[in-house]
Tab-separated table of C-alpha atoms in Angstrom:
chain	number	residue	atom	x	y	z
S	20	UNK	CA	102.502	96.176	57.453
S	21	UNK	CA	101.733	99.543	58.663
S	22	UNK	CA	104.605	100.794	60.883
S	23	UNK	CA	102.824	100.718	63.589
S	24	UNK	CA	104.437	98.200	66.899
S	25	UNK	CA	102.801	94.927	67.377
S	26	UNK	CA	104.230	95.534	71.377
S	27	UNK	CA	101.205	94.228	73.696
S	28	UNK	CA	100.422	96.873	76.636
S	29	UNK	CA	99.651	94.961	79.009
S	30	UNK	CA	102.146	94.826	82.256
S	31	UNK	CA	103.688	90.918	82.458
S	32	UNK	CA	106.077	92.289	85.700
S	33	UNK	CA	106.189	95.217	87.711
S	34	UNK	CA	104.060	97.873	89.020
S	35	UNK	CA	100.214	97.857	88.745
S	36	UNK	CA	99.179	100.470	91.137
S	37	UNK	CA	101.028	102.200	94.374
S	38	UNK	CA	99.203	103.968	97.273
S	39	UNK	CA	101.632	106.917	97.666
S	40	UNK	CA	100.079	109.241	100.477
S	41	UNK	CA	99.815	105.807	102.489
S	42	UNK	CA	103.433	106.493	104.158
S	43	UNK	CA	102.197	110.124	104.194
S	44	UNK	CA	99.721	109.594	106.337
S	45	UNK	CA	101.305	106.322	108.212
S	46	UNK	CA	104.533	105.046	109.829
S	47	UNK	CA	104.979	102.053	108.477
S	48	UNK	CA	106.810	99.271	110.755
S	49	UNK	CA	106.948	96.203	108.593
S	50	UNK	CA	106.193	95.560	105.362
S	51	UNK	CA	105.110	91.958	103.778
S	52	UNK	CA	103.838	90.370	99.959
S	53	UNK	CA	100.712	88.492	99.956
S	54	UNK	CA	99.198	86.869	96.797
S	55	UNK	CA	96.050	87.847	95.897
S	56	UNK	CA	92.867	85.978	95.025
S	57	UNK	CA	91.276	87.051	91.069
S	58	UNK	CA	89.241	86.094	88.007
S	59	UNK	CA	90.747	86.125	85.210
S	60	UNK	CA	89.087	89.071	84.131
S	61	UNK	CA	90.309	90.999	87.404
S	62	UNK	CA	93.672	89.637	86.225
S	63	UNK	CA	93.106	91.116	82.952
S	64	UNK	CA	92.414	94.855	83.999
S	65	UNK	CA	95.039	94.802	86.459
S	66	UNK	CA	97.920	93.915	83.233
S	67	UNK	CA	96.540	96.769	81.805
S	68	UNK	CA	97.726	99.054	84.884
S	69	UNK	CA	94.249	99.705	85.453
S	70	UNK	CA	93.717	99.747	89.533
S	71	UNK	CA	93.093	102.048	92.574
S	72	UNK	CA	94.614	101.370	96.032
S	73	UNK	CA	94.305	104.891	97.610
S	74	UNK	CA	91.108	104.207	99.735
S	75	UNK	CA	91.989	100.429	100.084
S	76	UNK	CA	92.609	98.690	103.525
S	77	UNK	CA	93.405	95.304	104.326
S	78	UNK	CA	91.261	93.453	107.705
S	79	UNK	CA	89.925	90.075	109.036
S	80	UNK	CA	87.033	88.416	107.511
S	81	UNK	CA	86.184	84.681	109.022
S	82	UNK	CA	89.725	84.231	110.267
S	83	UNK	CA	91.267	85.218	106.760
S	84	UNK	CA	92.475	88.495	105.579
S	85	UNK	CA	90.956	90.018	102.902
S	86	UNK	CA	91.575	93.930	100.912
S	87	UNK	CA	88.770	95.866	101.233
S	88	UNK	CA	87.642	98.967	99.046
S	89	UNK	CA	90.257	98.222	96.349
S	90	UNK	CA	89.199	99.316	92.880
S	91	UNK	CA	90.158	97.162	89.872
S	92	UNK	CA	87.702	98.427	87.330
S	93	UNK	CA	86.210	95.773	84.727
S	94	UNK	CA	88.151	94.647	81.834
S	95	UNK	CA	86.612	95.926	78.623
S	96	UNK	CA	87.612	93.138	76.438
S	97	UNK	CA	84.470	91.440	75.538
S	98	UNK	CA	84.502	89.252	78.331
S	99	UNK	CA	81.132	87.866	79.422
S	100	UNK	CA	81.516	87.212	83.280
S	101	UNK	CA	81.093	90.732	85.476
S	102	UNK	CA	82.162	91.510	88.889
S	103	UNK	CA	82.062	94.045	91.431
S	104	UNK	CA	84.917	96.551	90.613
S	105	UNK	CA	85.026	97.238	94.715
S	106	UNK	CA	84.410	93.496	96.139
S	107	UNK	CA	86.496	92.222	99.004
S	108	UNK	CA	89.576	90.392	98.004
S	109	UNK	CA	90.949	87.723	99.571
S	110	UNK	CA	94.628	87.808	100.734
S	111	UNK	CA	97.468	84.965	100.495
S	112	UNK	CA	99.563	84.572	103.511
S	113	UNK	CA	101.212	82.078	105.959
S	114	UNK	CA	99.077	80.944	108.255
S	115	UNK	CA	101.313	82.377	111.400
S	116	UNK	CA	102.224	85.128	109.403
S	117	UNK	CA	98.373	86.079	109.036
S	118	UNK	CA	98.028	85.337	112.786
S	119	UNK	CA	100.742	87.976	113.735
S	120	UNK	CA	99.112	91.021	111.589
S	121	UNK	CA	95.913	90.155	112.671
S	122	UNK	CA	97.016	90.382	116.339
S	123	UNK	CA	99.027	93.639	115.845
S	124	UNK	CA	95.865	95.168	114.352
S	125	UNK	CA	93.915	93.725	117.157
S	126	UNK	CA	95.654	94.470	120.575
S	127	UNK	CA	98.430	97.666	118.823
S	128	UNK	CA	95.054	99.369	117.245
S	129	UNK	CA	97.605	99.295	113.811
S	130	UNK	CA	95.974	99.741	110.080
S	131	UNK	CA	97.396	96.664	107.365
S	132	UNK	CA	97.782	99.247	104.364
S	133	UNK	CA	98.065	98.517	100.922
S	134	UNK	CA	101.284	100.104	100.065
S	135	UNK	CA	100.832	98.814	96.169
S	136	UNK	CA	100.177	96.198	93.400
S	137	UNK	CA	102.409	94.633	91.283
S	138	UNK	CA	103.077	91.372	88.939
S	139	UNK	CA	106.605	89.664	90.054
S	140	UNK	CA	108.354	87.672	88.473
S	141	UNK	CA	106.755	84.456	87.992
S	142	UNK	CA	103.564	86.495	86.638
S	143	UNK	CA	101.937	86.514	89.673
S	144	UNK	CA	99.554	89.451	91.008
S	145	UNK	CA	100.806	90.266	94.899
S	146	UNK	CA	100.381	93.335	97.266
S	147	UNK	CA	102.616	94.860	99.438
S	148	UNK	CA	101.230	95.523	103.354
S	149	UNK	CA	102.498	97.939	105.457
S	150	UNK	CA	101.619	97.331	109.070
S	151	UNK	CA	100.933	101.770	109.618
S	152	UNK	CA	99.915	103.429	112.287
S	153	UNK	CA	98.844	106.518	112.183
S	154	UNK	CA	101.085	109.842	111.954
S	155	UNK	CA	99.955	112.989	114.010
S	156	UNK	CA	99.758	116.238	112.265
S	157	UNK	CA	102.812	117.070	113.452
S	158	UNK	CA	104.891	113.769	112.133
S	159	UNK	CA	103.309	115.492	108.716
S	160	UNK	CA	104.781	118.398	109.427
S	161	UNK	CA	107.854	116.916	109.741
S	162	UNK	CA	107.726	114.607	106.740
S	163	UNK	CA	107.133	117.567	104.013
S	164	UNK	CA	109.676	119.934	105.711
S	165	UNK	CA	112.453	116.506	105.523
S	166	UNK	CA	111.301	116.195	102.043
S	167	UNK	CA	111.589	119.556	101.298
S	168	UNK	CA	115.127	119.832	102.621
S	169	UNK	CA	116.153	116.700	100.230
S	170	UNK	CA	114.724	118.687	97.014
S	171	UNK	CA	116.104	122.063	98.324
S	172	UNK	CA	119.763	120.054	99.147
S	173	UNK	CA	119.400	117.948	95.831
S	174	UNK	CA	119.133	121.032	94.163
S	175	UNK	CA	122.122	123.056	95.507
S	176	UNK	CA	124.439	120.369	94.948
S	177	UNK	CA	123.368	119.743	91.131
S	178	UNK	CA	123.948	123.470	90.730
S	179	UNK	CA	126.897	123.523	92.617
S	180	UNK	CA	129.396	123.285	90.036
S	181	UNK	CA	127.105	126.170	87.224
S	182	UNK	CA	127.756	129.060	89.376
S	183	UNK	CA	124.261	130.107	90.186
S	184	UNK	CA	124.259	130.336	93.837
């Protein structure tokens, strides 16, 4: 034996990929799972942590929702079937549930985000949609000042007790 760990890398549960500007950029007002429909080799690359959600969006295709402009790239494991790294994916969903988003997007003029990708824990791939719309620049503003106040607060009280002040 060599030393070296026999520990696979591949992800079995947990997170794949997270779109983190997406509540940057959006208020998010409710959040729901859907399954998602893969090859295996789409499957395959994804376990290995390898996807992009940052330009994705979710929208209706044929009655059906589907995630658009995702990027899982192809799995470099000697696999002979190819597909398109950026092809629509279809999304699993409730029927009525589907209905609902579908309607908000419609008549609210609201954008199903991708808020990320992850395995849970039956092994199954699933993404998280936030129904977002759209912050001003303002609501920006806003955001990185709040956030900046929670570092700057975090800060003083974790140095509280050292006597820099």
């Amino acid at each position: 034996m060599s030393g070296k760990s026999t520990k696979s890398t591949m992800i079995s549960h947990g997170m794949v990929a997270q779109n983190r500007k997406a509540r940057f950029n959006y208020t998010i007002k409710e959040t729901v799972e859907a399954g998602l429909v893969l090859k295996g080799p789409e499957v395959k690359s994804l376990r290995l942590g390898r996807a992009t959600i940052g330009e994705a969006f979710a929208g209706e295709r044929n009655g059906e929702l589907w995630l658009f402009n995702s990027y899982i790239p192809e799995y470099q494991g000697g696999v002979l079937s190819r597909f398109d790294s950026r092809a629509p994916r279809k999304l699993l969903m409730h029927r009525k549930q589907a209905q609902k988003f579908m309607g908000a997007i419609a008549k609210q003029g609201a954008t199903l985000v991708p808020l990320d990708i992850h395995f849970n824990d039956r092994g199954l791939a699933k993404v998280t949609l936030g129904l977002g719309v759209g912050k001003k620049s303002v609501d920006k503003r806003q955001t990185v000042a709040d956030r900046d106040w929670q570092r700057d607060k975090a800060r003083l009280i974790r140095n509280k007790g050292k006597g820099d002040y």
